Coordinates of C-alpha atoms in Angstrom, one line a residue:
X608 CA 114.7 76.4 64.7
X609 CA 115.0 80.4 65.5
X610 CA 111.5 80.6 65.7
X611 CA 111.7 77.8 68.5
X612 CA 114.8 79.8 70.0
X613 CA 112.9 83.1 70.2
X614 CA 110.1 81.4 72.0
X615 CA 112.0 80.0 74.8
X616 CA 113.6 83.6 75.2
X617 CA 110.5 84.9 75.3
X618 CA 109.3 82.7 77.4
X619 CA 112.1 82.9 80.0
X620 CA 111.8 86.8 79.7
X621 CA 108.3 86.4 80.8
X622 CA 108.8 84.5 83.3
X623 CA 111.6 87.0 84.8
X624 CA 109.1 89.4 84.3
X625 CA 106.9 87.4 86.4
X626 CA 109.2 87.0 89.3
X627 CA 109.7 90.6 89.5
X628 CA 106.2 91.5 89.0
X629 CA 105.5 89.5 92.5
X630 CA 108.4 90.4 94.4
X631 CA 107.3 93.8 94.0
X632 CA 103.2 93.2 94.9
X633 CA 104.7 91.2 98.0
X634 CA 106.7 94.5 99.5
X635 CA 103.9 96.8 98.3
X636 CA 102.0 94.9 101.4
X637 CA 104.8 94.4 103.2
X638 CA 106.2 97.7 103.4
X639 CA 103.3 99.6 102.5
X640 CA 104.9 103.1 104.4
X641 CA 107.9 104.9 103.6
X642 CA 111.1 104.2 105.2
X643 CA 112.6 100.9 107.1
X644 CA 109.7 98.2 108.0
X645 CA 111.1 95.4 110.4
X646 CA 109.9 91.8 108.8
X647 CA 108.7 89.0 111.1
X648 CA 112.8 87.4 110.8
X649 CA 115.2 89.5 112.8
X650 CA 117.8 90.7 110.5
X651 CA 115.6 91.4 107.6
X652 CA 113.9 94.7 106.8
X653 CA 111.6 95.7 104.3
X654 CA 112.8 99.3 102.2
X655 CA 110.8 101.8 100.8
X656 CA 111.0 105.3 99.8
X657 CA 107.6 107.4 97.5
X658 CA 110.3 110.3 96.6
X659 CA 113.8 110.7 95.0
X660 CA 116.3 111.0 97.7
X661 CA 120.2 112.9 96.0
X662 CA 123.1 112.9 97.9
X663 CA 122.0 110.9 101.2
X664 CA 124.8 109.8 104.1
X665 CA 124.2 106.4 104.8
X666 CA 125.9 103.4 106.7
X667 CA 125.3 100.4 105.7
X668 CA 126.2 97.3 108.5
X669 CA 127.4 94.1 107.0
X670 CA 124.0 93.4 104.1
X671 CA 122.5 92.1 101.2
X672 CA 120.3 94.4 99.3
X673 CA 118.0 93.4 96.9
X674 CA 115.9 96.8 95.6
X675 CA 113.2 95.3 93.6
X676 CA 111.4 98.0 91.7
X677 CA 113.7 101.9 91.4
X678 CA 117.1 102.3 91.2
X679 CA 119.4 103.4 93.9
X680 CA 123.5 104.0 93.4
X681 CA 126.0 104.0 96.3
X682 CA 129.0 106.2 95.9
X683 CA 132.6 105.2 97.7
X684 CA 135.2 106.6 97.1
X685 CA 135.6 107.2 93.2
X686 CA 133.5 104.0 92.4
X687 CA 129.8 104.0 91.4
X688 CA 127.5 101.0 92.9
X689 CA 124.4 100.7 91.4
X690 CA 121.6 98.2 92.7
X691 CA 118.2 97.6 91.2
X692 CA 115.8 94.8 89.8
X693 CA 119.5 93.6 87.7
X694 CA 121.9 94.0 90.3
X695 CA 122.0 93.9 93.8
X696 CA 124.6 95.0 96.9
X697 CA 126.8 93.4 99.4
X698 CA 128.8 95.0 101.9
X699 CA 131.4 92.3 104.1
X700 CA 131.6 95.2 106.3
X701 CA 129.9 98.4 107.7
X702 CA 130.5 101.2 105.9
X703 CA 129.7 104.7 105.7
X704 CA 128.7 106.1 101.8
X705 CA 126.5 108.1 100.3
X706 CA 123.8 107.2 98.1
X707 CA 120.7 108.2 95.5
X708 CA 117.7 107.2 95.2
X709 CA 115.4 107.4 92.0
X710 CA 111.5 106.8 93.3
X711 CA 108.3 108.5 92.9
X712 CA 104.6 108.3 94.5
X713 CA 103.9 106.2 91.3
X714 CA 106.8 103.6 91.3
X715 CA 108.0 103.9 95.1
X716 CA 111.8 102.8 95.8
X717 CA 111.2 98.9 96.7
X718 CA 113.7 96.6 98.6
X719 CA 115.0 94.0 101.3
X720 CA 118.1 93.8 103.4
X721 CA 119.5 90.9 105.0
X722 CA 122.1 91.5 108.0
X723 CA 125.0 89.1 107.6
X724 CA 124.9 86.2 109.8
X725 CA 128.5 85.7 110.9
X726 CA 127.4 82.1 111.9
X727 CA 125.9 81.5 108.5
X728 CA 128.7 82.7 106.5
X729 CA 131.2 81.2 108.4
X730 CA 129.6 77.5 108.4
X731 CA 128.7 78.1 104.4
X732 CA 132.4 79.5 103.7
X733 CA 133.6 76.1 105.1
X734 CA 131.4 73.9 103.3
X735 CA 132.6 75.5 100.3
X736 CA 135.9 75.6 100.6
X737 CA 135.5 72.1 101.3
X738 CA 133.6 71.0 98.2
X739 CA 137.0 72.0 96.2
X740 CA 134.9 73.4 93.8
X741 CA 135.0 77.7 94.6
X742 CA 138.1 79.7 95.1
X743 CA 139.2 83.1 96.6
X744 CA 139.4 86.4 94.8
X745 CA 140.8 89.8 96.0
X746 CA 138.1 90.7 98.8
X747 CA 136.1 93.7 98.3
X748 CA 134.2 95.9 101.0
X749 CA 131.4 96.7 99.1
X750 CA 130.1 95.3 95.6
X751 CA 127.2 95.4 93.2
X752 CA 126.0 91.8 91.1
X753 CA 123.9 90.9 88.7
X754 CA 120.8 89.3 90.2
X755 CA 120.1 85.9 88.6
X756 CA 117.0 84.0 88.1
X757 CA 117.7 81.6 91.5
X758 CA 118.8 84.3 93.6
X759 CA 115.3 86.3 92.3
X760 CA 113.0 83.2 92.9
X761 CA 114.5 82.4 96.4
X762 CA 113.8 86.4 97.6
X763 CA 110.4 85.6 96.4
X764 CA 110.4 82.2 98.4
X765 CA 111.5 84.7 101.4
X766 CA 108.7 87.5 101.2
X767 CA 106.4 85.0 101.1
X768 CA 107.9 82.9 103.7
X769 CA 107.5 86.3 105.9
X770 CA 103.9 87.0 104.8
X771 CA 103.4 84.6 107.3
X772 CA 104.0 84.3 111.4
X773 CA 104.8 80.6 111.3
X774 CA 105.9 80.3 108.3
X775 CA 108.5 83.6 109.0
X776 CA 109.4 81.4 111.9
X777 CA 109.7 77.7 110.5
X778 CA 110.7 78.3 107.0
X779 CA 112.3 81.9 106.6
X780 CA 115.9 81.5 108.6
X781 CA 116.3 78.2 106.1
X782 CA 115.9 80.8 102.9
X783 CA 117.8 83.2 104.3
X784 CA 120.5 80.6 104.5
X785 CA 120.2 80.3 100.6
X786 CA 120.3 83.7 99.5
X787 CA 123.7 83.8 101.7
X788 CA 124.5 80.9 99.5
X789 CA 123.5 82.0 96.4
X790 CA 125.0 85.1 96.9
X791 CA 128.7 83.1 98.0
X792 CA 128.6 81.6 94.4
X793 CA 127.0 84.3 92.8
X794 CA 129.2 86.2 89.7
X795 CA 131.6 88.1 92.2
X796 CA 131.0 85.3 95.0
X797 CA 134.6 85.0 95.3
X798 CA 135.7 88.2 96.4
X799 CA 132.5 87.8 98.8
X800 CA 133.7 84.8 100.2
X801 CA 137.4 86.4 100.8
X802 CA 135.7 89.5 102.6
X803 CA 133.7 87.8 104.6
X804 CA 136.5 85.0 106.0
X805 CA 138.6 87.6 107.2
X806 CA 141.9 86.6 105.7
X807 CA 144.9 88.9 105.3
X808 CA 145.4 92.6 106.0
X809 CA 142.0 93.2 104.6
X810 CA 140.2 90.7 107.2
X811 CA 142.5 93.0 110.1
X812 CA 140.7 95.8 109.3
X813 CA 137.3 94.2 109.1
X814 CA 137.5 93.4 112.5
X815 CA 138.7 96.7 113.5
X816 CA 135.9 98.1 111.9
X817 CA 133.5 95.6 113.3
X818 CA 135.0 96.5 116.6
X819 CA 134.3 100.5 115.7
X820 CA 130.7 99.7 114.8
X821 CA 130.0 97.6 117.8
X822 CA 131.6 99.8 120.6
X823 CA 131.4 103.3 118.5
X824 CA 130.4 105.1 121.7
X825 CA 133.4 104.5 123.9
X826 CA 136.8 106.1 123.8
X827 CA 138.1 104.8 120.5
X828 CA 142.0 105.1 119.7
X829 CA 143.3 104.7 116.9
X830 CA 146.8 103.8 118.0
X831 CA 144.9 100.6 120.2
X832 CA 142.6 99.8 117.4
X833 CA 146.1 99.2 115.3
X834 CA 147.7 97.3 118.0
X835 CA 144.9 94.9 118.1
X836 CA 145.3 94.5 114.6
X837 CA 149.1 93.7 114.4
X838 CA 149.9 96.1 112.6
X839 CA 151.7 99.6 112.7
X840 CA 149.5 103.0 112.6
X841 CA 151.2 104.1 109.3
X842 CA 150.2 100.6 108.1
X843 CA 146.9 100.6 109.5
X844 CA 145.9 104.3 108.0
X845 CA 146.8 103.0 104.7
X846 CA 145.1 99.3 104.5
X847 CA 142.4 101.2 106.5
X848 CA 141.7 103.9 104.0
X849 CA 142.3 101.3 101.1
X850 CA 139.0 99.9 102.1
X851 CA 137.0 102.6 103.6
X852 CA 137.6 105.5 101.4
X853 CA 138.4 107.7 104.6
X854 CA 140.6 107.7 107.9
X855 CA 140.1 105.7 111.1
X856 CA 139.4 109.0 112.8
X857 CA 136.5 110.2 110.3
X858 CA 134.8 106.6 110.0
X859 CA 134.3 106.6 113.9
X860 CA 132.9 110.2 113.4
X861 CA 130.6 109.4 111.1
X862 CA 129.5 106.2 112.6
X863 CA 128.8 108.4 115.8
X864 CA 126.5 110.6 114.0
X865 CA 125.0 107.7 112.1
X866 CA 123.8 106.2 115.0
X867 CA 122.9 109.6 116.7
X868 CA 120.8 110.5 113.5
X869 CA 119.0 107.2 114.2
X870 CA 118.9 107.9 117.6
X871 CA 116.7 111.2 117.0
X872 CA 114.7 109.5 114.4
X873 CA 113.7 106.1 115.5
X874 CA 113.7 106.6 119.5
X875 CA 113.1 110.5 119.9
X876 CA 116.3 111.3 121.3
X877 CA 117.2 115.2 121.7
X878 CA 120.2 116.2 119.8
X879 CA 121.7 116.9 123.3
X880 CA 120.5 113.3 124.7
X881 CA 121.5 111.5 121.1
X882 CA 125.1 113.1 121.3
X883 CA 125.9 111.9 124.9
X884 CA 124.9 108.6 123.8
X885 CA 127.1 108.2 120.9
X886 CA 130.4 109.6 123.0
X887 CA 130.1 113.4 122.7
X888 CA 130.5 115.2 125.7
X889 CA 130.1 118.8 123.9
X890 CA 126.9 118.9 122.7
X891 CA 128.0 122.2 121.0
X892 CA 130.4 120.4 119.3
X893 CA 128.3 117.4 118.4
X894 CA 125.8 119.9 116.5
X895 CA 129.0 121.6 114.5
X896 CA 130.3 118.1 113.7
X897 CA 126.7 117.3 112.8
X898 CA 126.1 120.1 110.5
X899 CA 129.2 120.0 108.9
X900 CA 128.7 116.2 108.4
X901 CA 125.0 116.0 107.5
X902 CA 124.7 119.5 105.8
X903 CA 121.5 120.3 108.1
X904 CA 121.3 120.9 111.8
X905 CA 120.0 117.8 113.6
X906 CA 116.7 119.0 114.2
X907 CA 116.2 119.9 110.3
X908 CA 118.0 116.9 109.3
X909 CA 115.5 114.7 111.8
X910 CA 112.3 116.3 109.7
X911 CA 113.9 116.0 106.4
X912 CA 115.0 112.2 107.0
X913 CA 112.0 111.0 109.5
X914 CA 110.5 109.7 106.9
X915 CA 113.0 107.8 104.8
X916 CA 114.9 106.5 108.1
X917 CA 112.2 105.2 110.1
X918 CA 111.9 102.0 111.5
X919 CA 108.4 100.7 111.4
X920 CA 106.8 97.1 113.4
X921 CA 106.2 94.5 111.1
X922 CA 102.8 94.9 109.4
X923 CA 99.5 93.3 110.3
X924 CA 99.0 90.5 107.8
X925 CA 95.7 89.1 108.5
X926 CA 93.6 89.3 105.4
X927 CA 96.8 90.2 103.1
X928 CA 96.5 88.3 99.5
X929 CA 99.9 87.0 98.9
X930 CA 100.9 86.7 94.9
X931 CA 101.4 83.2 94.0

């Protein structure tokens, strides 16, 4: 009988290994550059990176990702998030961290993220809370998982799925649907599901930062953002920090300088023309704010990052072997 046990470990193990094995030939195709590669589904991007990247300034809009082959580790506040082939992140809203990335020419940094379909989540949230069967936990902004074997096979089913014009078209949206699924009853689904209906004081602040990260280039106060939100400014700094790990006042600066970062990268934006488009109507002060923030003036940060922040077209696909 243990030698029968020990088999179908094995076996299982092998198949895992399998999985992984092809999810990871798939983005080698699919993202065969460095940086962000846009698939053939709007809302999902292929991730790579050939080099270790320490102490990076990201923001991250409401996601799933799945990094298939490295490691990287997202640091908010005093917690630690790691995500690799065994775990995998969600953020219920956009937030600003900073993350590592371990990666080399050899074994390149491999992933997928999936924007959050409000649409999706909402019409999935229902039908769960419906079925009586999945409750609420305390929501959480940001969260790491373990990756399980049906979440693995249908992120498979996807990169496949998007291997293919028609099939990116026809198929694709419906897989998407079940990773948002499978990550709702995941381990921690709970807390996900909480997030992302917007109940309470946390789902107050969601919106306000939605709001922020939608409209981050006007004239943003944070007395009105409060007011929308029902609640005091005393109240609103502390429910607001609670989740974001900084003040109303810094979040909007850093998503400003987020987006302007991206601006330089992706559209080839001067720092002058980048900053007037985020809101800044100092230049001067938009490169101080920038260097302080960033550690680099924006033309060194734009050659330093180019690589690792660029968006690319989806790939040519005619004549790729797809793993099956």
């Amino acid at each position: 009988m243990p030698t029968r046990i020990t088999e179908v470990v094995n076996m299982i193990l092998k198949s895992d290994s399998m999985v992984y094995s092809n999810i990871a030939e798939c983005l080698y195709q699919l993202a065969p550059h460095e940086g962000y590669t846009q698939s053939l589904l709007d809302g999902v991007r292929f991730m790579r990176s050939n080099r270790p990247l320490k102490n990076t300034s990201v923001l991250y809009e409401p996601s799933i990702v799945i990094i298939c082959q490295g490691r990287k580790r997202g640091y908010l506040g005093d917690e630690v998030y790691i995500y690799d082939a065994q775990r995998y992140l969600v953020l219920s809203v956009p937030l600003p961290f900073t993350s590592e990335t371990e990666a080399s020419p050899d074994k390149p940094m491999l992933g997928i993220a999936i924007r959050l379909d409000a649409v999706v989540i909402a019409e999935l949230v229902t039908m769960l809370e419906a079925s009586g069967e999945y409750g609420f936990e305390a929501p959480r902004g940001m969260l790491s998982s373990p990756l399980e074997e049906p979440l693995a096979d249908a992120t498979l089913r996807l990169l496949r799925a998007l291997s293919s014009p028609t099939d990116a078209h026809i198929l694709a949206p419906f897989i998407v649907r079940e990773i948002c699924y499978r990550v709702l009853t995941g381990e921690q689904g709970g807390s996900v599901r909480t997030a992302l209906s917007h109940y309470g004081q946390f789902g107050k602040i969601a919106k306000a930062l939605n709001r922020i990260h939608a409209n981050y280039a006007d004239a943003l106060e944070v007395g009105s953002l409060a007011s929308e939100a029902g609640m005091s400014a005393p109240a609103f700094h502390v429910h607001f920090k609670a989740i974001t790990q900084t003040s109303p006042i810094q979040y909007i600066k850093s998503t400003r300088l987020h987006h302007a970062r991206l601006l330089m990268i992706r559209d080839g934006l001067t720092a002058a023309a980048a900053a007037s488009r985020v809101g800044y109507e100092s230049p001067s002060q938009f490169s101080r704010e920038f260097k302080r923030f960033f550690g680099r003036p924006p033309a060194e940060e734009v050659r330093t990052m180019k690589a690792s922040l660029d968006l690319l077209p989806p790939t040519h696909l005619v004549d790729i072997a797809v793993p099956h």
